mmCIF file of C-alpha atoms in Angstrom:
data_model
loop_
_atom_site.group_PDB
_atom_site.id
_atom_site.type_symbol
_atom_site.label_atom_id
_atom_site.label_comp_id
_atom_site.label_asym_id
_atom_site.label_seq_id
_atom_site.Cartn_x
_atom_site.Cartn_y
_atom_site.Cartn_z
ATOM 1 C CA UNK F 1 29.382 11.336 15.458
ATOM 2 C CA UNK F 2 28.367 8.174 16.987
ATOM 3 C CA UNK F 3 24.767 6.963 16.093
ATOM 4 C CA UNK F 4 21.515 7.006 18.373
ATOM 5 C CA UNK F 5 20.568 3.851 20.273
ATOM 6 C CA UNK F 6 18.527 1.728 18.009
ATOM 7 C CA UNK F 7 15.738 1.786 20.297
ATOM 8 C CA UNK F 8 15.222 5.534 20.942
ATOM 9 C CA UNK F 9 15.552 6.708 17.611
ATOM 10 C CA UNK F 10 11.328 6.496 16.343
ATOM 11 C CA UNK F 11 10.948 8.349 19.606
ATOM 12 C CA UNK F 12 13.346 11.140 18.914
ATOM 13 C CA UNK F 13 11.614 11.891 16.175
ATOM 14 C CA UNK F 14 8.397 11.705 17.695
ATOM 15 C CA UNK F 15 9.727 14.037 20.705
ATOM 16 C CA UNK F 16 10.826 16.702 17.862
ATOM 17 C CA UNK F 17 7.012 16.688 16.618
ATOM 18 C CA UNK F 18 6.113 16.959 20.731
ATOM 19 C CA UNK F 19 4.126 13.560 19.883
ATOM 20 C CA UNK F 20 5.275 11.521 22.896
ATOM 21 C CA UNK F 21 2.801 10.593 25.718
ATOM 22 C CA UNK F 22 4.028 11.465 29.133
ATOM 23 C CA UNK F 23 5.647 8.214 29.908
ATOM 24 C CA UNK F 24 6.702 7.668 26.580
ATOM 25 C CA UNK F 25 8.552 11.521 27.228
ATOM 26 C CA UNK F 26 9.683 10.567 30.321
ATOM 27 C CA UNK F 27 11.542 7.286 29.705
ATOM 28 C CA UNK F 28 13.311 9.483 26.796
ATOM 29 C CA UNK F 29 14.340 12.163 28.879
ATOM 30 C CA UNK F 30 15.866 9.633 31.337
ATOM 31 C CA UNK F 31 17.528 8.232 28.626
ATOM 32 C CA UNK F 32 18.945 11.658 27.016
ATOM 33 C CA UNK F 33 20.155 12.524 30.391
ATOM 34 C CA UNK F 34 22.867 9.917 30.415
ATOM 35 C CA UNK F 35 23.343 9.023 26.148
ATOM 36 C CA UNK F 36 25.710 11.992 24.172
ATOM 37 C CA UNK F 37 24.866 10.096 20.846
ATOM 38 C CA UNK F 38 20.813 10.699 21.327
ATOM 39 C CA UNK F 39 20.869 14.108 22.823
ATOM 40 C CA UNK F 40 23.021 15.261 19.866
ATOM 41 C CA UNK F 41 19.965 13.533 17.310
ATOM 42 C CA UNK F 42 17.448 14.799 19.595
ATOM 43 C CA UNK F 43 19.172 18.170 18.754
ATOM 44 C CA UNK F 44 19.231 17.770 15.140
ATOM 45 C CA UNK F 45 15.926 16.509 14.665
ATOM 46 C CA UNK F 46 14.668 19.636 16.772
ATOM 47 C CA UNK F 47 16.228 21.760 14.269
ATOM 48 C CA UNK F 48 15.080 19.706 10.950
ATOM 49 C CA UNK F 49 11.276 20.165 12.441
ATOM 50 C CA UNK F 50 12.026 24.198 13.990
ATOM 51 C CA UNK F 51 13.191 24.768 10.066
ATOM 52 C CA UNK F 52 10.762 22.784 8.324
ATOM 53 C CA UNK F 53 7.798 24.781 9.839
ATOM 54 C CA UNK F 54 6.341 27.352 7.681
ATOM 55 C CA UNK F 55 6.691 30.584 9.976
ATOM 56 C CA UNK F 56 3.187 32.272 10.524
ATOM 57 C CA UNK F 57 0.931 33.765 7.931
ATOM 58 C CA UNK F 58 2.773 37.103 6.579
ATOM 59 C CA UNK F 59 0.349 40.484 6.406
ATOM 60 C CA UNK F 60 0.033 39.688 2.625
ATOM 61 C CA UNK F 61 -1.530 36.236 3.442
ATOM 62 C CA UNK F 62 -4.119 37.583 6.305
ATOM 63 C CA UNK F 63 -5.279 40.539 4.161
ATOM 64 C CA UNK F 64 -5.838 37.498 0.982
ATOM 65 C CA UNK F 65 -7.716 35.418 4.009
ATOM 66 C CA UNK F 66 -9.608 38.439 4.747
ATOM 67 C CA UNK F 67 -12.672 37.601 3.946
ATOM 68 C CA UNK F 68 -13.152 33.817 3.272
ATOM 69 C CA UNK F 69 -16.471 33.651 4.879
ATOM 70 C CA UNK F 70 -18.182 35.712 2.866
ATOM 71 C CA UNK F 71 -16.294 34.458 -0.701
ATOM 72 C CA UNK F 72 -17.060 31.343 0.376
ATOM 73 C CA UNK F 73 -20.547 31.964 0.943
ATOM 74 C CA UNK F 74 -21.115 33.985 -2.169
ATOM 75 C CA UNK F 75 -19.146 30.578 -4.421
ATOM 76 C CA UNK F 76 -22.318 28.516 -2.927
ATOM 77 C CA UNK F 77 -24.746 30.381 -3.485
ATOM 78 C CA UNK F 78 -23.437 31.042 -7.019
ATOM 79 C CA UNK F 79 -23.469 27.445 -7.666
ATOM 80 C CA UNK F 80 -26.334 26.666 -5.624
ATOM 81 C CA UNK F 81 -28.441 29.412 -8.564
ATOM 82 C CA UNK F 82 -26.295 28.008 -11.061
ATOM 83 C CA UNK F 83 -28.059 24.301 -9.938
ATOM 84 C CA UNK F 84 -31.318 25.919 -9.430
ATOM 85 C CA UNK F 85 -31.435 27.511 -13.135
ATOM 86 C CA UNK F 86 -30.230 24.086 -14.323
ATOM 87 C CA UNK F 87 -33.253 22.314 -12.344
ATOM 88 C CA UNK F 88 -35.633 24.870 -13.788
ATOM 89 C CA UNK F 89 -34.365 24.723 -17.466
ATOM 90 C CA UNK F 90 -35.235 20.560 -17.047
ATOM 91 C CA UNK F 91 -38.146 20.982 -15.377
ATOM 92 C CA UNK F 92 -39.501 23.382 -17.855
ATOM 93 C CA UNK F 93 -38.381 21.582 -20.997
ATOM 94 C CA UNK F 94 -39.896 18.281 -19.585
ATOM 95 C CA UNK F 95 -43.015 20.487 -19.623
ATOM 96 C CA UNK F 96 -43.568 21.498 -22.958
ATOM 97 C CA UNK F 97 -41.902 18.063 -24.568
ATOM 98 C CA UNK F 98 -45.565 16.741 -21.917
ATOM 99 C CA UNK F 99 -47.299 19.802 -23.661
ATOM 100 C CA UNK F 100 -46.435 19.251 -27.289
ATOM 101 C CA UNK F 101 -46.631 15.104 -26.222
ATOM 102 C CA UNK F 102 -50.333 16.214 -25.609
ATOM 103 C CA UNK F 103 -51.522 17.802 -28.563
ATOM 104 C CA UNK F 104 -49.551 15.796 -31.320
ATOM 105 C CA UNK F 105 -50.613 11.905 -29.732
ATOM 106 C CA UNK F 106 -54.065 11.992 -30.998
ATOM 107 C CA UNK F 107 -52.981 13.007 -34.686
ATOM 108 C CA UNK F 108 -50.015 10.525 -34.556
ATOM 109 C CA UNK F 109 -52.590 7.676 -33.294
ATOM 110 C CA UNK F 110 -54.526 8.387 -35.879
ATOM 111 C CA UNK F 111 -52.412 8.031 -38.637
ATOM 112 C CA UNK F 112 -52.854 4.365 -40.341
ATOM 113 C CA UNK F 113 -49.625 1.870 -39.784
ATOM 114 C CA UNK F 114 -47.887 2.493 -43.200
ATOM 115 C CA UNK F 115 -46.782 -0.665 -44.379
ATOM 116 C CA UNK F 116 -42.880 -1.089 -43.857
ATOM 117 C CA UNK F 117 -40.774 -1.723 -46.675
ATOM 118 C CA UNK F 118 -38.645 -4.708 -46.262
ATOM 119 C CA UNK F 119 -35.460 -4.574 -45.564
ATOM 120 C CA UNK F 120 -33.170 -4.552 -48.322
ATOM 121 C CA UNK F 121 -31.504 -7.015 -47.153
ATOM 122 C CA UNK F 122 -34.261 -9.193 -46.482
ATOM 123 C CA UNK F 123 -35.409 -8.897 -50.080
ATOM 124 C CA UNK F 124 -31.452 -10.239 -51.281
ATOM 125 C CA UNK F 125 -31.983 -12.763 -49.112
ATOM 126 C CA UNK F 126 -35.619 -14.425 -50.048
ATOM 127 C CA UNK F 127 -34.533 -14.257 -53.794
ATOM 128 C CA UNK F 128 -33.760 -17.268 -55.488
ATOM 129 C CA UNK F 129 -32.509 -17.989 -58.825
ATOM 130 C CA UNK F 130 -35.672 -18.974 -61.235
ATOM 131 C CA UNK F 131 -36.244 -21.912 -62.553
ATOM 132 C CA UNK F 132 -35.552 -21.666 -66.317
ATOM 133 C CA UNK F 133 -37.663 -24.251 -67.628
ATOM 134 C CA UNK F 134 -40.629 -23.254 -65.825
ATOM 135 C CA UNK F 135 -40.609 -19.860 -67.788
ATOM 136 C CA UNK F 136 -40.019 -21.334 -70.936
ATOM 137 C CA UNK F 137 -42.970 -23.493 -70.222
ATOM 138 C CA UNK F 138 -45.341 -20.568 -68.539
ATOM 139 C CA UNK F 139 -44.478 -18.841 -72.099
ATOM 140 C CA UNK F 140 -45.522 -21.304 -74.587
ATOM 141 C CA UNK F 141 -48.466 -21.590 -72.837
ATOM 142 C CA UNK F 142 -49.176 -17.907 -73.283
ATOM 143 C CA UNK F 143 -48.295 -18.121 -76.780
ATOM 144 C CA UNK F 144 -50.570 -21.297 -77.492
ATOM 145 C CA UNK F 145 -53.508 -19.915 -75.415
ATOM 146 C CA UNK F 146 -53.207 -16.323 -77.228
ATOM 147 C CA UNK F 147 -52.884 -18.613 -80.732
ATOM 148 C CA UNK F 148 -55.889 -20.031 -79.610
ATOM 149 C CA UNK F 149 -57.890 -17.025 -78.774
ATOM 150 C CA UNK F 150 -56.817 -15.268 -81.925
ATOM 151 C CA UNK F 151 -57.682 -18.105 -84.046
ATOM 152 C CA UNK F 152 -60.947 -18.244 -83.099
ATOM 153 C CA UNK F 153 -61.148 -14.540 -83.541
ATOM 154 C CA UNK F 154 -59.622 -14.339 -86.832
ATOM 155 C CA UNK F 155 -62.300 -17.522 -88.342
ATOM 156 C CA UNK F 156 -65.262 -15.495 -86.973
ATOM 157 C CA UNK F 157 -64.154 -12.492 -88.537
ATOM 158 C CA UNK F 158 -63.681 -14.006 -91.856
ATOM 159 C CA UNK F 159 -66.784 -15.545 -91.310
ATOM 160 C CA UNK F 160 -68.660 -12.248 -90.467
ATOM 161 C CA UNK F 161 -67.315 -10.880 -94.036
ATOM 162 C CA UNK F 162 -67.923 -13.320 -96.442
ATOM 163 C CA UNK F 163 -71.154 -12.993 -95.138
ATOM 164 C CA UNK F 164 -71.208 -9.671 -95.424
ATOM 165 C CA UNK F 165 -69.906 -9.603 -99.304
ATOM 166 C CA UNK F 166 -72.369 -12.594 -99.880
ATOM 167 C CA UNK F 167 -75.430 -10.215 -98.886
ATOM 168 C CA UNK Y 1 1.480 6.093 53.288
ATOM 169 C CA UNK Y 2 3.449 3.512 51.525
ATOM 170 C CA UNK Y 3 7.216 5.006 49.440
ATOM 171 C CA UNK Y 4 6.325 3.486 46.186
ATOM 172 C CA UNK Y 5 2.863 5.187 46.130
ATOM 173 C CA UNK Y 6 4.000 8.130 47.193
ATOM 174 C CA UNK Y 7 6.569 8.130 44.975
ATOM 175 C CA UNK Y 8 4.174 7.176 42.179
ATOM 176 C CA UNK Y 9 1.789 10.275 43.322
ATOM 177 C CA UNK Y 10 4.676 12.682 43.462
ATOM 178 C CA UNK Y 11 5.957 11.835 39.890
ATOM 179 C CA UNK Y 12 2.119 11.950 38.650
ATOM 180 C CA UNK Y 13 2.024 15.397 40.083
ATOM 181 C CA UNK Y 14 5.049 16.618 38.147
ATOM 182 C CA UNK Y 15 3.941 14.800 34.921
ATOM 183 C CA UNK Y 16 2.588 17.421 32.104
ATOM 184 C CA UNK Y 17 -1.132 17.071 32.557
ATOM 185 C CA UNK Y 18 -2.941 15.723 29.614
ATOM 186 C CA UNK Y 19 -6.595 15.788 30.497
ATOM 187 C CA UNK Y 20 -9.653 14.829 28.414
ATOM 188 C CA UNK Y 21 -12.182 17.371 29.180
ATOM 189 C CA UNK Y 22 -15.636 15.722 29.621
ATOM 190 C CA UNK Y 23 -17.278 15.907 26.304
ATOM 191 C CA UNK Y 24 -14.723 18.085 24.620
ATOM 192 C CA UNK Y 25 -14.402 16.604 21.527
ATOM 193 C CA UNK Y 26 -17.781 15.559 21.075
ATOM 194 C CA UNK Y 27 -19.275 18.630 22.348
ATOM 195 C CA UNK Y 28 -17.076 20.482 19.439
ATOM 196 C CA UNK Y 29 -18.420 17.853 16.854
ATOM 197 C CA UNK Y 30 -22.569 18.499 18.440
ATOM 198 C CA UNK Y 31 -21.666 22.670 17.818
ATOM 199 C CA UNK Y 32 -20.432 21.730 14.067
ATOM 200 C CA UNK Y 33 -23.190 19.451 13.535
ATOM 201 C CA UNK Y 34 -25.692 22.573 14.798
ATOM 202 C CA UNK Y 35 -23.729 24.644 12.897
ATOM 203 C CA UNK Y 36 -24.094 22.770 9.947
ATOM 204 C CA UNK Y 37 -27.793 21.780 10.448
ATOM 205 C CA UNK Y 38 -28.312 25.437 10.951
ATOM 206 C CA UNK Y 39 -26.796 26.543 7.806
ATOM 207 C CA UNK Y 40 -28.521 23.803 5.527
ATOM 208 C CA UNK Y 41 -31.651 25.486 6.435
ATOM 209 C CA UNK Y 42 -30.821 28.528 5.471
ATOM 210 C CA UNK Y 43 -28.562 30.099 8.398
ATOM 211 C CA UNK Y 44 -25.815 32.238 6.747
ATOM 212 C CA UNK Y 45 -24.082 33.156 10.064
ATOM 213 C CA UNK Y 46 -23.626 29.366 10.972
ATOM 214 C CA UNK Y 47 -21.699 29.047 7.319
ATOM 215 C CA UNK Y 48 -19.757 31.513 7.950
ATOM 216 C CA UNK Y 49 -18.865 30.444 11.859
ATOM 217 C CA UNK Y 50 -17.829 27.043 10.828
ATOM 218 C CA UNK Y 51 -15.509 28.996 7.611
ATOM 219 C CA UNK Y 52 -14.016 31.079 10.383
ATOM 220 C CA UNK Y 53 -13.534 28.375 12.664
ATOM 221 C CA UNK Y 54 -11.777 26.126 10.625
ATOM 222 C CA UNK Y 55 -9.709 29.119 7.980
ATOM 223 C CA UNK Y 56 -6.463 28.518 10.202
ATOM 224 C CA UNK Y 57 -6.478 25.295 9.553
ATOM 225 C CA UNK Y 58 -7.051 24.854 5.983
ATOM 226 C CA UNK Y 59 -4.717 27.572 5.227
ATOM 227 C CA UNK Y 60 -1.804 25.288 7.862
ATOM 228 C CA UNK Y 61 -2.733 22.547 5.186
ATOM 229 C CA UNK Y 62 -2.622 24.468 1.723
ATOM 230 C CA UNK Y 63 -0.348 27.238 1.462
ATOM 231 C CA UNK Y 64 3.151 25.358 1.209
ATOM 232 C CA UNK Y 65 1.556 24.370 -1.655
ATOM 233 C CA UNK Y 66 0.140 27.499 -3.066
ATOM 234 C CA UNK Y 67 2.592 29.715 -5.193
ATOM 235 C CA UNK Y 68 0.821 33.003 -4.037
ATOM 236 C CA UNK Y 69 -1.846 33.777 -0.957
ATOM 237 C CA UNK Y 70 -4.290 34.303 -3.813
ATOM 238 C CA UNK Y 71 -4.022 30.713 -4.793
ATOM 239 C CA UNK Y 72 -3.891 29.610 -1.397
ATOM 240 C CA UNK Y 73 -6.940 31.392 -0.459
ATOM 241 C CA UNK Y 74 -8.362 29.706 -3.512
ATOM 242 C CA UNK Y 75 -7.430 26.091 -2.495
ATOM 243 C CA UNK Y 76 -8.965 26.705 0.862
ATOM 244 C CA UNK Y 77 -12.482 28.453 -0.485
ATOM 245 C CA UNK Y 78 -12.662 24.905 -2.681
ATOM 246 C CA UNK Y 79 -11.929 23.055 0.327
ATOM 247 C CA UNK Y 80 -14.824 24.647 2.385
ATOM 248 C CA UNK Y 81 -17.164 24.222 -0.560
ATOM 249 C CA UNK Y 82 -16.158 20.501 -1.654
ATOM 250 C CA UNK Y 83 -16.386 19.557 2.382
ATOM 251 C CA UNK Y 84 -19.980 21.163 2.510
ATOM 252 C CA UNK Y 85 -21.099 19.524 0.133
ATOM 253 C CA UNK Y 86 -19.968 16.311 1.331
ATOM 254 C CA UNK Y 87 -21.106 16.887 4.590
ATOM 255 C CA UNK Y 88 -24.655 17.469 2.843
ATOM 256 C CA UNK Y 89 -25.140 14.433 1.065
ATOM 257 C CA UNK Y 90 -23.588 12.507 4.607
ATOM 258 C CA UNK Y 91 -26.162 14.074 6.338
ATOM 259 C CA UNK Y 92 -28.961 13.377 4.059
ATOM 260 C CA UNK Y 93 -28.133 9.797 3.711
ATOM 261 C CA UNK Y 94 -28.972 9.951 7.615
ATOM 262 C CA UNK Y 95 -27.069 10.086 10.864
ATOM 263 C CA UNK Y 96 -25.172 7.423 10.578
ATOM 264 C CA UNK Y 97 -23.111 7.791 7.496
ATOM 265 C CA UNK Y 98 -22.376 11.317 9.114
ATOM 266 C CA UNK Y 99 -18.770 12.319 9.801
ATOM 267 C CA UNK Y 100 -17.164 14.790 11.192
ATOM 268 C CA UNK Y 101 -17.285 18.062 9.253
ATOM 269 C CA UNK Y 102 -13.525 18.545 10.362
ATOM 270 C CA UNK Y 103 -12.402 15.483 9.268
ATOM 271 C CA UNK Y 104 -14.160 15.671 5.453
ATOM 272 C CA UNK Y 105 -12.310 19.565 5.242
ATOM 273 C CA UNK Y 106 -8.915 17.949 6.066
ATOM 274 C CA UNK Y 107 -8.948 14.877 3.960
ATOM 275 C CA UNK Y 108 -10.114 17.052 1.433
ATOM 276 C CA UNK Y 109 -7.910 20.274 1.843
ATOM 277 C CA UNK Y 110 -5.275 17.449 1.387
ATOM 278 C CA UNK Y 111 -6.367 15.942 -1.343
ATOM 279 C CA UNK Y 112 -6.546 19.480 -2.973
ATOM 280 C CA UNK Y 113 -3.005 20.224 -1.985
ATOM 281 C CA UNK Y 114 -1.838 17.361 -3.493
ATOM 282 C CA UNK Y 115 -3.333 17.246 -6.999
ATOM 283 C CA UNK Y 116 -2.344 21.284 -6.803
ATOM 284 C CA UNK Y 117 0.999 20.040 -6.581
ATOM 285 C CA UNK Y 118 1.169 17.790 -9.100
ATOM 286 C CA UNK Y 119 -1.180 19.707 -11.485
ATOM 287 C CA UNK Y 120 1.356 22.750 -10.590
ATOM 288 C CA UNK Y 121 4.971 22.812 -11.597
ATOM 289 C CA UNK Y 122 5.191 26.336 -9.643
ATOM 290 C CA UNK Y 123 4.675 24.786 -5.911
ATOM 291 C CA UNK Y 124 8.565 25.495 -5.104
ATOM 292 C CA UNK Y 125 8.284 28.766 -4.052
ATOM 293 C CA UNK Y 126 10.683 30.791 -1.038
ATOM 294 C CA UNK Y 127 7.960 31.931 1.862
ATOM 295 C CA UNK Y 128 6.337 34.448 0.333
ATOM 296 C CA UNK Y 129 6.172 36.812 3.765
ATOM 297 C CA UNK Y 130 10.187 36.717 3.732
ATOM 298 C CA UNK Y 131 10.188 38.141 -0.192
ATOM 299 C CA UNK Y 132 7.529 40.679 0.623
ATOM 300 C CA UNK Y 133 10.156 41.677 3.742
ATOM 301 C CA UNK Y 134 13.128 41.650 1.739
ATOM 302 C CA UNK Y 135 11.935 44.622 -0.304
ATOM 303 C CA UNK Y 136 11.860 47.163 2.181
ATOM 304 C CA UNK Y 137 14.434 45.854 5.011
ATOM 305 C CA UNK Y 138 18.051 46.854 4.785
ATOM 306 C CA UNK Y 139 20.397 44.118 3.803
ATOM 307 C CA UNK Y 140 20.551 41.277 6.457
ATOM 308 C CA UNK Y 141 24.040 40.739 8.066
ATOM 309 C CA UNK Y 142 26.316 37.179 6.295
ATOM 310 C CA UNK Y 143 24.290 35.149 9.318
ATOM 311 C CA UNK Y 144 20.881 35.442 8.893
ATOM 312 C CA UNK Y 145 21.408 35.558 4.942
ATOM 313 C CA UNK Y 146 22.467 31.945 5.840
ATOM 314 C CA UNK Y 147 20.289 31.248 8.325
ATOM 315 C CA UNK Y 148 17.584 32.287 5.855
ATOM 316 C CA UNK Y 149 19.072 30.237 2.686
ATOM 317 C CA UNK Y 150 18.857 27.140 5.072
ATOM 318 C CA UNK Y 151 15.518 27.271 6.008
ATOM 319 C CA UNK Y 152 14.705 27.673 2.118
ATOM 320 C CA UNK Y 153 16.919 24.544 1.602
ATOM 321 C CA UNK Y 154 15.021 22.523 4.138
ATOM 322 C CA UNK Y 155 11.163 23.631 2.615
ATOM 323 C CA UNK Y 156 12.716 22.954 -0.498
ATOM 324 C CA UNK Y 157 13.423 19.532 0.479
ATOM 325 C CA UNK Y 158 10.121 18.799 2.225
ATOM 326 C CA UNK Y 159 8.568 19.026 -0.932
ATOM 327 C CA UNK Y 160 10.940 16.643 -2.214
ATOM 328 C CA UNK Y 161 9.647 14.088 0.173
ATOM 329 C CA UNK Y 162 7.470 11.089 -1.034
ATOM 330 C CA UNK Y 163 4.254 11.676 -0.861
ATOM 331 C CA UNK Y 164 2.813 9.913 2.053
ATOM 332 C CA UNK Y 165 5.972 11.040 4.027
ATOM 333 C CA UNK Y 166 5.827 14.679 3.352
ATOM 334 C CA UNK Y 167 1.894 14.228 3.680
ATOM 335 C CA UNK Y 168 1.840 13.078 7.224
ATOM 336 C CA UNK Y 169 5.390 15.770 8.357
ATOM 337 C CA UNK Y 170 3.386 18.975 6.797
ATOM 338 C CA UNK Y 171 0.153 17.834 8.921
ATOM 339 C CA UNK Y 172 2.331 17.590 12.363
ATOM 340 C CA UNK Y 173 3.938 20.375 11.206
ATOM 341 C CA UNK Y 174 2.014 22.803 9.409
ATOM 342 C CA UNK Y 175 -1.564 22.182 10.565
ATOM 343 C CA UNK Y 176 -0.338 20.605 14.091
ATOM 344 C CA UNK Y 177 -2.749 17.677 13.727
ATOM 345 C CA UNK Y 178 -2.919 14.528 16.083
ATOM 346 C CA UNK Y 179 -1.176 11.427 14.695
ATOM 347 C CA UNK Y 180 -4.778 10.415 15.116
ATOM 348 C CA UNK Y 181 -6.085 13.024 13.089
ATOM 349 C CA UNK Y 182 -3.587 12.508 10.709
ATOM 350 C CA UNK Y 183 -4.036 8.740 10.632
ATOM 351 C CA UNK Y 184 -7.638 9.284 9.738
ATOM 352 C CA UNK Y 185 -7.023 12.057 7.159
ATOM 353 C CA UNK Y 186 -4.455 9.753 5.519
ATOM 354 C CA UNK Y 187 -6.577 6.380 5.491
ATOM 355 C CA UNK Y 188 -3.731 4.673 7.495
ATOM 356 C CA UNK Y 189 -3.201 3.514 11.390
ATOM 357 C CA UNK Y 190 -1.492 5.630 13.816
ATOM 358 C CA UNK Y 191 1.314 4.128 13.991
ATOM 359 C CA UNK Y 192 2.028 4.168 10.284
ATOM 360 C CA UNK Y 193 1.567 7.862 10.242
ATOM 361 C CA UNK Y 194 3.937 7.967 13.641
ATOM 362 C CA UNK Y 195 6.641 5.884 11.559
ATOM 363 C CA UNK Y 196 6.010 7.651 8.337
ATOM 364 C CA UNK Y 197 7.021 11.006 10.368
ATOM 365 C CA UNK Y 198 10.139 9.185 11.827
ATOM 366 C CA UNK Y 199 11.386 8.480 8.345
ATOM 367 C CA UNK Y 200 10.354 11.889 6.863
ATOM 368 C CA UNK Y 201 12.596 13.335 9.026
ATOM 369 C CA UNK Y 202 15.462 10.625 8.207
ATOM 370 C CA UNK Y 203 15.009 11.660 4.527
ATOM 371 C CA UNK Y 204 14.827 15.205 5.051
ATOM 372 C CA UNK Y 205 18.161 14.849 6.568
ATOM 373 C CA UNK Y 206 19.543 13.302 3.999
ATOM 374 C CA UNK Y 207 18.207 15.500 0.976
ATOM 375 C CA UNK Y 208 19.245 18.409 2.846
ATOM 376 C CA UNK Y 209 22.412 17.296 3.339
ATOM 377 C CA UNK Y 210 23.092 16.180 -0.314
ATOM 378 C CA UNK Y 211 22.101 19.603 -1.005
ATOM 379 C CA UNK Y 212 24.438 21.564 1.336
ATOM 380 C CA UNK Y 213 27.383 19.078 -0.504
ATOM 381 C CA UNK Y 214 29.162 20.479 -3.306
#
């Protein structure tokens, strides 16, 4: 088999898929009429596409196809309720979270701020080691002033007695 | 009257005509866009005008894909629906984001086709009107048993095409589209689609032959 001049062969294919313009068809068909080699691709290539083809819709196909309209229709307007329930189900629940929004603001505005608890990691951070010396200090002073107070006490009392057992 | 021009008229007159009928193409694309309009406002005879006008086609487009007619009359029900709603939302982003209702349904029938193929490892499949024949018809004689067994070979070997190949030989084929048509479906120029059928064919050759080899 000798193979199809270079130049024809995108338009043999073409002319199998009955693609080529008129002049485009007619320059082939001049060509065919005098080239063995291209009539025998142009033959093949008919075949290949004549095979290819899917032949036309059997009786089992049309009677499936039957009614495609009417499926069709009834698959949107299934969905297009299916959407419309949706829409409603928002629209009503974004009416009753307004609704309960309503009644519950004035008691939640009226609640005082509570005081917020710092963060427990705030409170790790602000600590600092104390200063031992300054305790020590801060409790001898307790201990002197409380001597001091007692003292004074203690003398009064005494005082307060012996006068007592002198009467 | 001069040869050359007469010889120029007399070939013109044998030429196959090719006409463009005033306003055919648009005036099919105003009657969808009615169509359309009319159903979006309620019209449930327009919906089902534009389903009936276009079935053929969808069907040309999904059923060497579709294992049974069942499935292929699924494919093309969520073609119709998926290019509706398309269509809507063009249309209500305004006229000029608007295509072609014909074009969305094929881009998207093939689209469909496609991910049913891949999503399907049952898409090989002998033409399903020839196995519902077989049943009932007395045996065929030795020739059209082999006639028959080729053409299986050959289908069989379209779907072994690559993709954009097999794409743009099943829309000449199948569906009988313009290279145009097919062009735009495809999101590639003509002549692409033109030289992506040339070498379809080329490959088809080839796998069918390394088939047929023992």
């Amino acid at each position: 088999m000798t193979a199809p001049c270079r130049d024809f062969e995108v338009p043999l294919s073409l002319r199998a898929a009955r693609a080529l313009d008129p002049a485009e068809a007619e320059r082939l068909e001049a060509h065919l009429a005098g080239c063995a080699a291209c009539r025998e691709e142009a033959a093949i290539a008919d075949e290949l596409v004549r095979l290819a083809r899917l032949p036309p819709p059997s009786e089992e196909e049309r009677v499936a196809l039957a009614h495609l309209p009417a499926r069709t229709l009834g698959a949107l307007q299934r969905r297009e309720a299916r959407r419309g329930a949706g829409k409603r189900l928002l629209v009503g629940a974004a009416v009753a979270a307004a609704a309960a929004l309503a009644v519950l603001a004035p008691a939640i505005l009226r609640q005082a701020p509570r005081p917020v608890p710092p963060a427990q990691g705030t409170v790790a951070a602000a600590w600092q080691e104390p200063d031992l010396d300054a305790l020590w200090d801060d409790a001898t002073l307790l201990v002197e002033t409380a001597a001091d107070q007692g003292g004074t006490g203690t003398e009064a009392a005494l005082a307060a007695l012996d006068a007592g057992m002198g009467d | 009257m001069a040869p050359g021009r007469q010889m120029a008229e007399d070939r013109e007159s044998r030429r196959p005509a090719l006409r463009v009928v005033p306003g055919g193409a648009s005036e099919t694309r105003r009657e969808e866009e009615a169509l359309l309009a009319a159903f979006l406002v309620g019209d449930d005879e327009a919906f089902g005008a534009l389903v009936h006008r276009h079935e053929g086609l969808v069907l040309a487009i999904v059923r060497r894909y579709a294992p049974t007619p069942e499935d292929a009359r699924d494919l093309a029900q969520r073609a119709f629906l998926r290019a509706f709603e398309a269509a809507r939302r063009a249309l209500r982003r305004g006229p000029r984001s608007a295509v072609p209702f014909r074009r969305w349904l094929v881009r998207i029938a093939v689209n469909l086709a496609k991910n049913h193929r891949r999503d399907e490892a049952r898409f090989i499949r002998a033409p399903l009107e020839e196995l519902g024949e077989r049943e009932g018809r007395p045996p065929a004689a030795p020739e059209a048993l082999e006639a028959a067994e080729r053409e299986a070979r050959v289908r069989r070997a379209v779907l072994r095409l690559p993709r954009r190949q097999r794409e743009v030989l099943t829309l000449r084929v199948d569906a009988e589209l313009s290279f145009g048509e097919i062009a735009d479906a495809l999101g590639v120029t003509e002549n692409s689609a033109r030289v992506s059928f040339h070498h379809a064919l080329r490959r088809l050759r080839a796998l069918v032959l390394e088939e047929e080899s023992p």
